[in-house]
mmCIF file of C-alpha atoms and ligand atoms in Angstrom:
data_model
loop_
_atom_site.group_PDB
_atom_site.id
_atom_site.type_symbol
_atom_site.label_atom_id
_atom_site.label_comp_id
_atom_site.label_asym_id
_atom_site.label_seq_id
_atom_site.Cartn_x
_atom_site.Cartn_y
_atom_site.Cartn_z
ATOM 1 C CA MET A 6 89.578 -27.957 42.532
ATOM 2 C CA ASN A 7 91.927 -25.163 41.540
ATOM 3 C CA THR A 8 91.405 -21.972 41.376
ATOM 4 C CA LEU A 9 92.260 -19.031 38.980
ATOM 5 C CA ALA A 10 93.021 -16.123 40.844
ATOM 6 C CA LYS A 11 95.694 -14.275 40.210
ATOM 7 C CA LYS A 12 95.957 -17.455 37.171
ATOM 8 C CA LYS A 13 97.123 -15.610 33.769
ATOM 9 C CA ILE A 14 94.522 -16.490 30.805
ATOM 10 C CA ALA A 15 94.932 -16.145 27.416
ATOM 11 C CA ILE A 16 91.875 -15.736 25.506
ATOM 12 C CA ILE A 17 92.096 -16.321 21.891
ATOM 13 C CA GLY A 18 88.857 -14.654 20.145
ATOM 14 C CA GLY A 19 87.812 -13.270 23.641
ATOM 15 C CA SER A 20 86.504 -10.286 21.798
ATOM 16 C CA SER A 21 83.168 -11.550 21.220
ATOM 17 C CA GLY A 22 80.521 -14.745 21.624
ATOM 18 C CA MET A 23 81.573 -17.369 23.711
ATOM 19 C CA GLY A 24 85.577 -16.065 23.998
ATOM 20 C CA LEU A 25 84.180 -12.965 25.794
ATOM 21 C CA GLY A 26 82.222 -15.181 27.690
ATOM 22 C CA LEU A 27 84.854 -16.748 29.183
ATOM 23 C CA ALA A 28 86.437 -13.721 29.386
ATOM 24 C CA LYS A 29 83.979 -11.733 31.467
ATOM 25 C CA SER A 30 83.509 -15.178 33.857
ATOM 26 C CA ALA A 31 86.660 -15.656 34.585
ATOM 27 C CA ALA A 32 87.883 -11.605 35.310
ATOM 28 C CA LYS A 33 85.176 -12.032 37.836
ATOM 29 C CA LEU A 34 86.896 -14.825 39.566
ATOM 30 C CA GLY A 35 90.188 -13.005 39.754
ATOM 31 C CA ALA A 36 92.305 -13.904 36.732
ATOM 32 C CA LYS A 37 94.243 -11.842 34.774
ATOM 33 C CA ILE A 38 92.598 -11.901 31.375
ATOM 34 C CA ILE A 39 94.742 -11.263 27.699
ATOM 35 C CA ILE A 40 92.138 -11.267 24.852
ATOM 36 C CA GLY A 41 92.988 -11.911 21.132
ATOM 37 C CA GLY A 42 91.393 -11.321 18.320
ATOM 38 C CA ARG A 43 91.695 -9.416 14.710
ATOM 39 C CA ASN A 44 90.399 -6.406 15.136
ATOM 40 C CA PRO A 45 91.532 -4.129 17.463
ATOM 41 C CA GLU A 46 88.381 -2.112 17.626
ATOM 42 C CA LYS A 47 86.507 -4.866 18.476
ATOM 43 C CA LEU A 48 89.265 -5.648 21.801
ATOM 44 C CA ASN A 49 88.844 -2.018 22.902
ATOM 45 C CA ALA A 50 85.148 -2.627 23.003
ATOM 46 C CA ALA A 51 85.285 -5.956 24.529
ATOM 47 C CA LEU A 52 88.190 -5.179 27.434
ATOM 48 C CA ALA A 53 85.444 -2.302 28.502
ATOM 49 C CA GLU A 54 82.937 -4.904 29.156
ATOM 50 C CA ILE A 55 85.515 -7.485 31.358
ATOM 51 C CA GLY A 56 87.066 -4.100 33.247
ATOM 52 C CA GLU A 57 89.815 -4.367 34.924
ATOM 53 C CA ASN A 58 93.050 -6.894 35.079
ATOM 54 C CA SER A 59 91.993 -7.592 31.317
ATOM 55 C CA SER A 60 94.540 -6.732 28.108
ATOM 56 C CA GLY A 61 94.221 -6.936 24.453
ATOM 57 C CA VAL A 62 96.935 -8.023 21.985
ATOM 58 C CA PRO A 63 95.661 -8.670 18.058
ATOM 59 C CA ILE A 64 96.385 -11.858 16.581
ATOM 60 C CA ASP A 65 94.968 -14.014 13.324
ATOM 61 C CA THR A 66 96.126 -17.247 14.236
ATOM 62 C CA SER A 67 96.051 -17.737 10.375
ATOM 63 C CA ASP A 68 99.453 -16.511 9.956
ATOM 64 C CA GLU A 69 102.178 -18.146 12.551
ATOM 65 C CA LYS A 70 104.199 -14.765 13.013
ATOM 66 C CA SER A 71 101.763 -12.986 14.473
ATOM 67 C CA VAL A 72 100.674 -16.057 16.768
ATOM 68 C CA LYS A 73 104.115 -16.099 17.713
ATOM 69 C CA GLU A 74 104.458 -12.267 18.184
ATOM 70 C CA PHE A 75 101.132 -12.539 20.840
ATOM 71 C CA PHE A 76 102.404 -14.954 22.831
ATOM 72 C CA GLU A 77 105.906 -12.965 23.210
ATOM 73 C CA SER A 78 104.016 -10.123 23.722
ATOM 74 C CA CYS A 79 101.658 -12.426 27.045
ATOM 75 C CA GLY A 80 104.636 -13.995 28.436
ATOM 76 C CA ASP A 81 104.510 -17.147 30.871
ATOM 77 C CA ILE A 82 100.831 -17.862 30.701
ATOM 78 C CA ASP A 83 98.939 -20.484 33.588
ATOM 79 C CA HIS A 84 95.937 -21.510 30.776
ATOM 80 C CA LEU A 85 94.932 -20.534 26.805
ATOM 81 C CA ALA A 86 91.392 -21.009 25.491
ATOM 82 C CA THR A 87 91.265 -21.149 22.174
ATOM 83 C CA PRO A 88 87.536 -20.209 20.559
ATOM 84 C CA GLY A 89 88.600 -17.875 18.581
ATOM 85 C CA SER A 90 88.162 -18.527 14.247
ATOM 86 C CA SER A 91 86.080 -17.817 11.285
ATOM 87 C CA VAL A 92 85.545 -20.674 8.774
ATOM 88 C CA ARG A 93 84.000 -20.472 5.624
ATOM 89 C CA THR A 94 80.571 -23.049 5.338
ATOM 90 C CA ASP A 95 79.088 -24.241 2.117
ATOM 91 C CA SER A 96 77.522 -27.974 0.742
ATOM 92 C CA PHE A 97 80.498 -30.396 0.505
ATOM 93 C CA LYS A 98 80.301 -29.486 -3.911
ATOM 94 C CA ASN A 99 79.435 -25.778 -3.473
ATOM 95 C CA THR A 100 83.128 -25.174 -0.808
ATOM 96 C CA SER A 101 86.158 -24.193 -3.084
ATOM 97 C CA VAL A 102 89.346 -25.278 -2.161
ATOM 98 C CA GLU A 103 90.677 -22.399 -0.595
ATOM 99 C CA ASP A 104 87.476 -21.676 1.297
ATOM 100 C CA LEU A 105 88.254 -25.235 2.914
ATOM 101 C CA GLN A 106 91.593 -24.436 3.330
ATOM 102 C CA TYR A 107 90.766 -21.006 4.888
ATOM 103 C CA SER A 108 88.324 -22.730 7.137
ATOM 104 C CA ILE A 109 91.464 -25.373 8.237
ATOM 105 C CA SER A 110 93.600 -22.620 8.576
ATOM 106 C CA ASN A 111 91.353 -20.712 11.002
ATOM 107 C CA LYS A 112 89.942 -23.431 12.874
ATOM 108 C CA PHE A 113 92.051 -27.043 13.154
ATOM 109 C CA ILE A 114 95.497 -25.418 12.242
ATOM 110 C CA GLY A 115 94.535 -22.175 13.938
ATOM 111 C CA GLN A 116 94.882 -23.533 17.622
ATOM 112 C CA ALA A 117 97.447 -25.830 16.443
ATOM 113 C CA LEU A 118 99.413 -22.660 16.110
ATOM 114 C CA CYS A 119 98.721 -21.338 19.395
ATOM 115 C CA ALA A 120 99.170 -24.474 21.342
ATOM 116 C CA LYS A 121 102.996 -24.910 20.017
ATOM 117 C CA HIS A 122 103.266 -20.933 20.970
ATOM 118 C CA ALA A 123 101.719 -20.899 23.839
ATOM 119 C CA ARG A 124 104.389 -20.242 27.051
ATOM 120 C CA LEU A 125 101.924 -22.485 29.248
ATOM 121 C CA ALA A 126 102.952 -23.624 33.505
ATOM 122 C CA GLN A 127 103.540 -27.438 33.866
ATOM 123 C CA ASP A 128 100.519 -27.446 36.160
ATOM 124 C CA GLY A 129 98.187 -25.212 33.294
ATOM 125 C CA SER A 130 96.127 -25.946 30.417
ATOM 126 C CA ILE A 131 94.500 -25.951 27.035
ATOM 127 C CA VAL A 132 91.082 -25.448 26.271
ATOM 128 C CA PHE A 133 90.538 -25.852 22.475
ATOM 129 C CA PHE A 134 86.855 -25.734 21.070
ATOM 130 C CA SER A 135 85.402 -28.122 18.566
ATOM 131 C CA GLY A 136 81.748 -28.259 17.634
ATOM 132 C CA ILE A 137 79.054 -30.669 17.557
ATOM 133 C CA LEU A 138 79.330 -31.380 13.939
ATOM 134 C CA ALA A 139 82.551 -33.707 14.938
ATOM 135 C CA GLN A 140 80.354 -36.457 16.214
ATOM 136 C CA ARG A 141 77.306 -35.398 14.177
ATOM 137 C CA PRO A 142 78.265 -33.576 10.982
ATOM 138 C CA GLY A 143 74.878 -33.657 9.142
ATOM 139 C CA THR A 144 75.215 -32.443 5.905
ATOM 140 C CA SER A 145 78.626 -30.413 7.376
ATOM 141 C CA SER A 146 81.174 -32.972 6.353
ATOM 142 C CA LEU A 147 83.496 -30.442 6.226
ATOM 143 C CA LEU A 148 83.324 -28.462 9.368
ATOM 144 C CA GLY A 149 81.991 -31.074 10.719
ATOM 145 C CA ALA A 150 85.795 -33.103 9.472
ATOM 146 C CA ILE A 151 87.580 -30.020 11.137
ATOM 147 C CA ASN A 152 85.993 -29.886 14.682
ATOM 148 C CA ALA A 153 86.620 -33.787 14.627
ATOM 149 C CA ALA A 154 90.911 -33.078 13.983
ATOM 150 C CA VAL A 155 90.487 -30.687 16.534
ATOM 151 C CA GLU A 156 89.197 -33.162 19.162
ATOM 152 C CA CYS A 157 91.955 -36.111 18.052
ATOM 153 C CA MET A 158 94.440 -33.436 18.330
ATOM 154 C CA ALA A 159 93.472 -32.723 22.079
ATOM 155 C CA LYS A 160 93.431 -36.368 22.845
ATOM 156 C CA GLY A 161 97.461 -36.444 21.231
ATOM 157 C CA LEU A 162 98.335 -33.385 22.806
ATOM 158 C CA ALA A 163 96.944 -34.724 26.478
ATOM 159 C CA ALA A 164 100.126 -36.874 26.282
ATOM 160 C CA GLU A 165 102.468 -35.557 24.564
ATOM 161 C CA LEU A 166 102.303 -32.299 26.077
ATOM 162 C CA SER A 167 101.610 -33.794 29.753
ATOM 163 C CA PRO A 168 101.933 -32.503 32.374
ATOM 164 C CA ILE A 169 100.312 -29.807 30.943
ATOM 165 C CA ARG A 170 96.683 -30.570 30.692
ATOM 166 C CA VAL A 171 94.486 -30.466 27.015
ATOM 167 C CA ASN A 172 90.804 -30.815 26.677
ATOM 168 C CA VAL A 173 88.158 -29.306 24.023
ATOM 169 C CA VAL A 174 84.633 -27.835 24.761
ATOM 170 C CA SER A 175 82.719 -29.365 22.157
ATOM 171 C CA PRO A 176 79.527 -26.054 21.686
ATOM 172 C CA GLY A 177 76.037 -27.382 20.680
ATOM 173 C CA MET A 178 74.195 -24.540 18.633
ATOM 174 C CA THR A 179 74.889 -21.368 20.755
ATOM 175 C CA ALA A 180 72.495 -17.882 20.656
ATOM 176 C CA GLY A 181 74.608 -14.660 21.264
ATOM 177 C CA THR A 182 77.784 -14.565 19.317
ATOM 178 C CA GLU A 183 78.434 -13.538 15.843
ATOM 179 C CA ALA A 184 78.285 -17.327 14.155
ATOM 180 C CA TYR A 185 75.046 -16.435 12.535
ATOM 181 C CA LYS A 186 75.434 -13.034 12.074
ATOM 182 C CA GLY A 187 74.872 -13.638 8.355
ATOM 183 C CA MET A 188 71.326 -14.556 8.810
ATOM 184 C CA ASP A 189 68.900 -12.565 8.834
ATOM 185 C CA GLU A 190 67.062 -11.709 12.597
ATOM 186 C CA GLU A 191 64.149 -13.105 11.747
ATOM 187 C CA ALA A 192 65.368 -16.347 10.176
ATOM 188 C CA ARG A 193 67.833 -16.804 13.430
ATOM 189 C CA ASN A 194 65.496 -16.137 15.546
ATOM 190 C CA ALA A 195 63.133 -19.176 14.280
ATOM 191 C CA MET A 196 66.614 -21.414 14.104
ATOM 192 C CA PHE A 197 66.668 -20.969 17.670
ATOM 193 C CA GLU A 198 63.120 -21.597 18.198
ATOM 194 C CA ALA A 199 63.277 -24.809 16.504
ATOM 195 C CA PHE A 200 65.952 -26.045 18.113
ATOM 196 C CA LYS A 201 64.476 -25.510 21.381
ATOM 197 C CA GLU A 202 61.571 -27.463 20.604
ATOM 198 C CA LYS A 203 63.377 -30.110 20.023
ATOM 199 C CA LEU A 204 66.592 -30.228 22.523
ATOM 200 C CA PRO A 205 66.363 -32.036 25.387
ATOM 201 C CA THR A 206 66.937 -29.356 27.826
ATOM 202 C CA ARG A 207 64.511 -26.932 26.041
ATOM 203 C CA SER A 208 67.259 -23.778 25.366
ATOM 204 C CA VAL A 209 70.211 -22.944 22.985
ATOM 205 C CA GLY A 210 73.053 -22.353 24.693
ATOM 206 C CA LEU A 211 74.561 -19.250 25.501
ATOM 207 C CA PRO A 212 78.257 -17.935 25.760
ATOM 208 C CA ASP A 213 78.024 -18.391 29.930
ATOM 209 C CA ASP A 214 77.444 -22.120 29.718
ATOM 210 C CA MET A 215 80.559 -22.473 27.336
ATOM 211 C CA ALA A 216 82.536 -20.470 29.706
ATOM 212 C CA GLN A 217 81.457 -22.393 32.752
ATOM 213 C CA ALA A 218 82.678 -25.430 31.165
ATOM 214 C CA ALA A 219 85.764 -23.808 30.018
ATOM 215 C CA ILE A 220 86.409 -22.875 33.702
ATOM 216 C CA PHE A 221 85.391 -26.454 34.609
ATOM 217 C CA LEU A 222 88.331 -28.244 32.666
ATOM 218 C CA MET A 223 90.925 -25.431 33.493
ATOM 219 C CA THR A 224 90.226 -26.038 37.119
ATOM 220 C CA SER A 225 90.226 -30.056 36.991
ATOM 221 C CA PRO A 226 93.190 -30.744 37.763
ATOM 222 C CA PHE A 227 92.415 -34.884 36.915
ATOM 223 C CA VAL A 228 90.949 -34.229 33.453
ATOM 224 C CA THR A 229 92.610 -34.271 30.345
ATOM 225 C CA GLY A 230 91.846 -35.819 26.846
ATOM 226 C CA HIS A 231 88.122 -34.779 27.311
ATOM 227 C CA ILE A 232 85.645 -34.149 25.191
ATOM 228 C CA LEU A 233 83.268 -31.666 27.192
ATOM 229 C CA ASN A 234 80.329 -31.241 25.111
ATOM 230 C CA VAL A 235 77.777 -28.905 25.913
ATOM 231 C CA ASP A 236 74.846 -29.155 23.802
ATOM 232 C CA GLY A 237 71.441 -28.813 25.441
ATOM 233 C CA GLY A 238 71.656 -32.866 24.915
ATOM 234 C CA GLY A 239 71.881 -32.179 21.260
ATOM 235 C CA LEU A 240 73.651 -35.370 20.191
ATOM 236 C CA LEU A 241 70.884 -37.512 21.834
ATOM 237 C CA VAL A 242 68.337 -36.335 19.194
HETATM 238 N N1 LIG B 7 78.040 -20.463 17.944
HETATM 239 C C1 LIG B 7 77.696 -21.518 18.032
HETATM 240 O O1 LIG B 7 76.869 -22.269 17.637
HETATM 241 C C2 LIG B 7 78.534 -22.581 17.793
HETATM 242 C C3 LIG B 7 78.662 -23.942 17.720
HETATM 243 C C4 LIG B 7 79.213 -25.045 17.267
HETATM 244 C C5 LIG B 7 80.601 -24.993 17.751
HETATM 245 N N2 LIG B 7 81.094 -23.808 17.716
HETATM 246 C C6 LIG B 7 82.623 -23.327 17.820
HETATM 247 O O2 LIG B 7 82.997 -21.962 18.984
HETATM 248 C C7 LIG B 7 83.632 -21.215 18.507
HETATM 249 C C8 LIG B 7 83.189 -19.986 19.659
HETATM 250 O O3 LIG B 7 82.082 -19.908 18.932
HETATM 251 P P1 LIG B 7 81.610 -18.146 18.489
HETATM 252 O O4 LIG B 7 80.352 -18.682 17.724
HETATM 253 O O5 LIG B 7 82.151 -18.170 20.554
HETATM 254 O O6 LIG B 7 82.129 -17.150 18.218
HETATM 255 P P2 LIG B 7 82.211 -15.604 17.693
HETATM 256 O O7 LIG B 7 81.166 -14.993 18.468
HETATM 257 O O8 LIG B 7 82.182 -15.477 15.957
HETATM 258 O O9 LIG B 7 84.014 -15.114 17.856
HETATM 259 C C9 LIG B 7 84.591 -15.474 17.441
HETATM 260 C C10 LIG B 7 85.922 -14.702 18.175
HETATM 261 O O10 LIG B 7 87.167 -15.414 17.542
HETATM 262 C C11 LIG B 7 88.080 -14.398 16.758
HETATM 263 N N3 LIG B 7 88.794 -14.443 15.672
HETATM 264 C C12 LIG B 7 88.015 -14.979 14.295
HETATM 265 N N4 LIG B 7 88.631 -15.389 13.794
HETATM 266 C C13 LIG B 7 89.869 -15.373 13.944
HETATM 267 C C14 LIG B 7 91.584 -15.705 13.758
HETATM 268 N N5 LIG B 7 91.672 -16.264 12.701
HETATM 269 N N6 LIG B 7 92.356 -15.337 14.430
HETATM 270 C C15 LIG B 7 92.408 -14.461 15.989
HETATM 271 N N7 LIG B 7 90.820 -14.318 15.965
HETATM 272 C C16 LIG B 7 89.624 -14.672 15.669
HETATM 273 C C17 LIG B 7 86.761 -13.082 16.926
HETATM 274 O O11 LIG B 7 87.133 -11.908 16.698
HETATM 275 P P3 LIG B 7 87.695 -11.061 15.288
HETATM 276 O O12 LIG B 7 86.858 -11.049 14.051
HETATM 277 O O13 LIG B 7 87.949 -9.370 15.704
HETATM 278 O O14 LIG B 7 88.892 -11.628 14.752
HETATM 279 C C18 LIG B 7 86.268 -13.236 17.500
HETATM 280 O O15 LIG B 7 86.700 -12.351 19.187
HETATM 281 C C19 LIG B 7 84.101 -21.268 17.561
HETATM 282 O O16 LIG B 7 85.286 -22.210 17.266
HETATM 283 C C20 LIG B 7 83.172 -21.597 17.038
HETATM 284 O O17 LIG B 7 82.808 -22.852 15.088
HETATM 285 C C21 LIG B 7 80.108 -22.268 17.615
#
């Protein structure tokens, strides 16, 4: 297994949730961390948590110019992780074309642009983020399709960008992120409790669970084109 000590890792979306969890864990392993996100204040607050050997650069992955500038300022890097995205979800019939384009631009094209412009070492890797909806869309057809596109892109890029490795973390329901900040606290806690009852692990995910999975993918030299489901067994129930 490779080590992350002294490796340079760009984490898009490193200012909250899974990205911040990954930044903190990788920094503890001796990596040099560059986090990206749209809001500079959030970046600064996150840097205070991550500690030394970390820096932050604003980026909006829905804007190719911003993505290019971010990676120019990074220079050469060893690993790229892209948990940073925001989506606008509603039922299929109620989703406007504008909201669908926003979500595709943020979650799919954004990760593609990062992979395109990152200057990665040949023994480095990319870790994309999809989600359980890729395989279990339920009533989230559009978001499921966007997640599935991310996974398909990763498999193609594992061949196209070789020897750079390209893998995906596919999270299940995860607490401790900003994903459900629009819900009131009681409803959010009730949703997490309901998932805990249902999932084989009797728990919901935490940012640390996703960090552990991303670090496994970065440090495993014989793993590429892999979709790692980190979902508490959610695909089984
Ligand atoms: N939480 C879950 O239960 C869950 C389940 C399945 C899949 N996922 C997926 O896992 C990934 C991480 O989710 P999370 O819940 O940890 O997210 P989160 O807490 O909402 O954090 C998102 C991060 O991405 C940044 N970001 C958002 N849009 C961006 C953009 N266009 N350009 C650059 N940065 C952007 C945010 O900062 P700014 O707002 O400052 O830009 C923030 O740092 C996402 O792909 C999500 O869809 C999450």
